[in-house]
Coordinates of C-alpha atoms and ligand atoms in Angstrom, one line a residue:
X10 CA 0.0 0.0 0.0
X11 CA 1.4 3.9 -1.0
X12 CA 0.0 6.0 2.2
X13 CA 1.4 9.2 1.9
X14 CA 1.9 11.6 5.0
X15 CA 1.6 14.8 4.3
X16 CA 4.0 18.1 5.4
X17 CA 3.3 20.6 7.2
X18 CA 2.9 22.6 4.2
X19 CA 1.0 20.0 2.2
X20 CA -1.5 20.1 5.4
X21 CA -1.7 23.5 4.8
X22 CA -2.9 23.2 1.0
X23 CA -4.7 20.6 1.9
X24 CA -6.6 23.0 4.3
X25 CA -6.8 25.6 1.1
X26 CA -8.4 22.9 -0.9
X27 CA -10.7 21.6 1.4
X28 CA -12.3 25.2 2.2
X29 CA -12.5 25.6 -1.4
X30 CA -15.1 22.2 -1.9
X31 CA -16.8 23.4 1.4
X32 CA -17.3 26.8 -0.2
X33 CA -18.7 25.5 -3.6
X34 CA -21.5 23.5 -1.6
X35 CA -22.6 26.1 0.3
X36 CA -22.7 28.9 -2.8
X37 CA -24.7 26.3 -5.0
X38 CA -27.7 25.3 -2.4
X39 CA -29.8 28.4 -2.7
X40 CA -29.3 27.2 -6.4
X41 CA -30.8 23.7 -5.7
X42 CA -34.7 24.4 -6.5
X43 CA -37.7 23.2 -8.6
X44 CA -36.9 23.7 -12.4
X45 CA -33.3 23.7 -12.8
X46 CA -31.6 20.7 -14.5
X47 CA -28.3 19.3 -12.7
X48 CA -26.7 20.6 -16.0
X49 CA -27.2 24.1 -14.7
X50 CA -25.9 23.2 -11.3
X51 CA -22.7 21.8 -13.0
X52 CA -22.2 25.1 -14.9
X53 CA -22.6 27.3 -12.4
X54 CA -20.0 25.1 -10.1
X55 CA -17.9 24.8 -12.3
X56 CA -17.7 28.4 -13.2
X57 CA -17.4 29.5 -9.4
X58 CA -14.5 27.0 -9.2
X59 CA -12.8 28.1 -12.1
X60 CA -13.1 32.2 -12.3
X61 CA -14.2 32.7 -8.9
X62 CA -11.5 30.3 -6.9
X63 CA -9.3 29.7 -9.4
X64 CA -9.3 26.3 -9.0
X65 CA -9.5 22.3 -11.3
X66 CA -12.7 20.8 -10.9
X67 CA -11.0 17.4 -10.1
X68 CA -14.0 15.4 -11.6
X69 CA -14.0 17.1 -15.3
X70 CA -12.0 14.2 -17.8
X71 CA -11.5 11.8 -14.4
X72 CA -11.2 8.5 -16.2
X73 CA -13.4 10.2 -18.8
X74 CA -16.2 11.6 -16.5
X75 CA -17.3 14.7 -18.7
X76 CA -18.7 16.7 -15.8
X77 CA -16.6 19.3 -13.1
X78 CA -19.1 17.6 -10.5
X79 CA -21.6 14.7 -9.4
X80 CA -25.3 15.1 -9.1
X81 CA -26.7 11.9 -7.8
X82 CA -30.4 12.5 -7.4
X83 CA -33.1 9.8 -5.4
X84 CA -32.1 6.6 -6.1
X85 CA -28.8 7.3 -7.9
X86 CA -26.2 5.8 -5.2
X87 CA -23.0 8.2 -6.5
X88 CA -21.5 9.5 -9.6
X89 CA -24.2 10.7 -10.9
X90 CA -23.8 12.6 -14.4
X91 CA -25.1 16.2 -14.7
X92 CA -27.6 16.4 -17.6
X93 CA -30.9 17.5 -18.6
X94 CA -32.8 16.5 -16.1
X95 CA -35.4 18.9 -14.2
X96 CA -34.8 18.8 -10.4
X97 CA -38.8 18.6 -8.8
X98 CA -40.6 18.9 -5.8
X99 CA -39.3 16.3 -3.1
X100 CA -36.4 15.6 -5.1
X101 CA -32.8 14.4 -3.1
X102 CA -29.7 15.3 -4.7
X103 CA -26.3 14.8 -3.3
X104 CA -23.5 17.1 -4.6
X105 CA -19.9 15.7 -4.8
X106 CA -17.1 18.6 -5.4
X107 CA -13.6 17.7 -5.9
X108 CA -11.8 20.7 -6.6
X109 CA -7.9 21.1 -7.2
X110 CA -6.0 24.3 -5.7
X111 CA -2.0 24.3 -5.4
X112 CA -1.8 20.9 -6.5
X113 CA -4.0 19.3 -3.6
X114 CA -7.3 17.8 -3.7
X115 CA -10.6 18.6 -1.7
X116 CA -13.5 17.0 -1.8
X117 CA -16.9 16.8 0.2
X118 CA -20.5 16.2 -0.5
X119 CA -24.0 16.6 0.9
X120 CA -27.4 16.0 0.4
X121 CA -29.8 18.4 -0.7
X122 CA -33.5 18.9 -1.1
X123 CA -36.1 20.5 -3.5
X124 CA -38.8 22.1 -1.5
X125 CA -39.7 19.8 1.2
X126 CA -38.2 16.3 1.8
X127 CA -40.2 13.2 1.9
X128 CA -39.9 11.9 6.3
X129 CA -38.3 8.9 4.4
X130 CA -35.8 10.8 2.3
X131 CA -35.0 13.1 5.6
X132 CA -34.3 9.9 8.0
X133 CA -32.2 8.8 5.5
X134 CA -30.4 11.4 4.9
X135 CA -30.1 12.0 8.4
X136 CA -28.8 8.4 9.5
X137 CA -26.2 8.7 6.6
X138 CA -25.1 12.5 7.9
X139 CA -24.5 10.8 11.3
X140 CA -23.0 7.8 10.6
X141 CA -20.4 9.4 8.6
X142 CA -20.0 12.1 12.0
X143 CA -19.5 8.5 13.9
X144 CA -17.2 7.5 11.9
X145 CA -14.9 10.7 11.8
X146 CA -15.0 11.0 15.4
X147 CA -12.8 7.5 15.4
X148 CA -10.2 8.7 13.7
X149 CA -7.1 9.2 15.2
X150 CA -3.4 8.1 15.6
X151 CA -3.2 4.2 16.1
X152 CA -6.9 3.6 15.6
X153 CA -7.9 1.5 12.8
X154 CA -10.0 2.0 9.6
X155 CA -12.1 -1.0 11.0
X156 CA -12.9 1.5 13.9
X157 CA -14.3 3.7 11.3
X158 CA -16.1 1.0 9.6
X159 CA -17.9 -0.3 12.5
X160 CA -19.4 2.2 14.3
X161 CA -21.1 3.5 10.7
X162 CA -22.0 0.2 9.7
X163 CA -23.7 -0.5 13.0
X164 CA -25.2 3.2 13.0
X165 CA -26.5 2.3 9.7
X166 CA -28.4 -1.3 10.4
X167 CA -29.3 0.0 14.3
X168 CA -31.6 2.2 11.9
X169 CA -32.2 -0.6 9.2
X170 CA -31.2 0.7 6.1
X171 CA -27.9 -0.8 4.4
X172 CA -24.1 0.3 3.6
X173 CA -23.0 0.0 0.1
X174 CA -20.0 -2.1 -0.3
X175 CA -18.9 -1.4 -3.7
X176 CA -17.3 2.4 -3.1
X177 CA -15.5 3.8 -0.5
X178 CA -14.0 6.6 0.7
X179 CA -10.5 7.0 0.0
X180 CA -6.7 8.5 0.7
X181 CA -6.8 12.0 -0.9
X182 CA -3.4 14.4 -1.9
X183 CA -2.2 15.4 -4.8
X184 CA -3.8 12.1 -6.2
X185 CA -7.8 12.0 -6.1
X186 CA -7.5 8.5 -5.0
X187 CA -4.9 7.3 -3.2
X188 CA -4.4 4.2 -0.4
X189 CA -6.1 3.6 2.1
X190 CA -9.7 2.3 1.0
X191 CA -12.0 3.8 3.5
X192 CA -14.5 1.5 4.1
X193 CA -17.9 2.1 5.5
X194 CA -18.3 -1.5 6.9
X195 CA -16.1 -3.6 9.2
X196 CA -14.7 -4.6 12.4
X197 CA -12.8 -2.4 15.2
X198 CA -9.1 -3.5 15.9
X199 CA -8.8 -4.1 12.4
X200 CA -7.5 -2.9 8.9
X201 CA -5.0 -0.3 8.1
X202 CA -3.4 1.8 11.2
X203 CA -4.0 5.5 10.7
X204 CA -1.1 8.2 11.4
X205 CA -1.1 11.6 11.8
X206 CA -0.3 13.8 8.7
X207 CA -2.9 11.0 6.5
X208 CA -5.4 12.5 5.0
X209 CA -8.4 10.2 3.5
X210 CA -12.1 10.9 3.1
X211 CA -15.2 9.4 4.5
X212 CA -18.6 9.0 2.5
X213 CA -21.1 6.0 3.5
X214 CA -23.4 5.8 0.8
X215 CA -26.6 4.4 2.8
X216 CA -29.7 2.7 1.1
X217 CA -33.0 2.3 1.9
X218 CA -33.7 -0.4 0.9
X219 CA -30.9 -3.3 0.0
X220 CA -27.3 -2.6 -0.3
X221 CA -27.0 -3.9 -3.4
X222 CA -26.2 -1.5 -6.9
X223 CA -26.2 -1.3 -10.5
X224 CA -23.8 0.4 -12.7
X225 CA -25.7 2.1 -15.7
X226 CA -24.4 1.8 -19.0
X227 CA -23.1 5.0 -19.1
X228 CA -20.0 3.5 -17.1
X229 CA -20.7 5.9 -14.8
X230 CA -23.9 6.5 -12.6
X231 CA -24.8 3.8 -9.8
X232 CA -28.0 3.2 -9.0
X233 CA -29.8 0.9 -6.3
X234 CA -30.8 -2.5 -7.4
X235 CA -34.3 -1.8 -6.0
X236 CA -34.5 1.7 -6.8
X237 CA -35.0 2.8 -3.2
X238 CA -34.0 6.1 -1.9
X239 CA -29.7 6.4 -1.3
X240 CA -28.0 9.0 0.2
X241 CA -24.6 10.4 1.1
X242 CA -22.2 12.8 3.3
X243 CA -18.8 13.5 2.7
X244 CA -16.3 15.3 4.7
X245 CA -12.3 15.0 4.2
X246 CA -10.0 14.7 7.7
X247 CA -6.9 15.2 8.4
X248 CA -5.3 12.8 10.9
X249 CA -3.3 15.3 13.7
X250 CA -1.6 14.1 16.5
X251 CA -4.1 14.3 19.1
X252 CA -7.1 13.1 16.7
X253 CA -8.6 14.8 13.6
X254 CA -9.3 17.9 11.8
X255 CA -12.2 18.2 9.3
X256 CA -11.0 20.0 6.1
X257 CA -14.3 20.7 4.4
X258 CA -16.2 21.9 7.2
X259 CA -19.2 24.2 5.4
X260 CA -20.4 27.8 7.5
X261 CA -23.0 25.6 8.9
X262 CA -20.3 23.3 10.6
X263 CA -18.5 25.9 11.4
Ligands
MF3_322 N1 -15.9 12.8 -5.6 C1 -16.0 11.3 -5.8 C2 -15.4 10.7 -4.5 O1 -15.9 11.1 -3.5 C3 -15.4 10.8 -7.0 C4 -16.0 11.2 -8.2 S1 -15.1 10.6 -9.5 C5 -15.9 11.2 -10.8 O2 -14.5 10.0 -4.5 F1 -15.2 11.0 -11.9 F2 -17.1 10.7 -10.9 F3 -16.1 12.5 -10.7
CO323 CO1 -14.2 11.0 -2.2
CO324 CO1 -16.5 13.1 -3.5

């Protein structure tokens, strides 16, 4: 495995780039409404990111993904490819940013919702918002990433929806995606042994319904097997000597 600790000064990039994500999620929510098409989020991110910050969208020609970010709306489990479609009523999206700055990647998500969320939908949502929190507040020198796993995957089922297996979250630098795989399931005291200067990200994907997903033939968007509800948060950390520091915190975390 090729873990990377970062510098002092790469920690401090890292910081840049992680304000940077956090700052394009909250500029685009009051954007997030009845009538626009994820096509019109993605150009008005990607515009912010570019003029505005001066920044890559990390996303844009990824292994061929044509967009600067991920829409994933309902049942669309990640990776979801801005396009034509109309955002309605009751709608769930989650927004992935992955922006470069100075060389070093942040990159965050978050649910969002069009007018009022179904209770479903907002339990969901919630469940996956906090699991990821449980998870974060493992981390920390000599704890595991079975630590991390555990306590979401047992947040998750305590509330009976399921953890997708297939992603993860990941190491995160000057490469997107880097060692460790973060996952979101597991068992405490085991798996990789985290140090400070790491820095990874942590995003459960959590279904409604059954864990299992389907990769549409785009090569791209995944989608739940059953079509139920997903949802995801997505926060990137910074492993210090005494525990952790969350790069992507938005002004509502703050
Ligand atoms: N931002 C996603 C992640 O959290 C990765 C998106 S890759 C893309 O790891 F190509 F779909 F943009
Ligand atoms: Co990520
Ligand atoms: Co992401």
């Amino acid at each position: 495995m090729n873990v990377t600790i970062k510098t002092p000064a790469e920690q401090d990039k890292m910081r840049v780039a992680g304000r940077l994500a956090a700052d394009v999620l909250d500029m685009i929510g009051e954007h997030v409404k009845a009538g626009v098409t994820t096509d019109q989020l993605n150009e008005i991110c990607h515009e912010f990111i570019t003029e505005k910050q001066e920044a890559i969208p990390a996303p844009l020609n990824y292994r061929g993904f044509p967009k600067s970010i991920c829409t994933s709306v309902n049942h669309v489990v990640c990776h979801g490819i801005p396009g034509e479609r109309t955002l309605k009523a009751g709608d769930a999206v989650n927004i992935d940013i992955t922006v470069i700055k100075d060389g070093f990647h942040g990159d965050t998500s978050r649910m969002f919702f069009v007018g009022k969320p179904g209770i479903q939908a907002e339990r969901l949502s919630e469940v996956a918002r906090e699991s990821m929190w449980l998870g974060i507040e493992q981390i920390a020198p000599g704890k595991h990433l079975g630590d991390v796993g555990e306590v979401i995957q047992k947040n998750v089922e305590r509330n009976r929806f399921s953890v997708v297996r297939e992603y993860c979250g990941h190491g995160i630098g000057r490469v997107f995606h880097e060692d460790p795989q973060v996952l979101h399931y597991g068992k405490a005291g085991t798996g990789f042994e985290l140090r400070a200067g790491m820095t990874l990200t942590v995003e459960p994907m959590v279904n409604a319904g059954k864990r299992d997903v389907r990769l549409l033939p785009d090569g791209w968007t995944v989608v739940t097997k059953d079509h139920k509800l997903s949802a995801q948060w997505e926060h990137t950390i910074l492993i210090t000597d005494t525990g952790f520091e969350v790069l992507t915190l938005g002004a509502n975390d703050r």
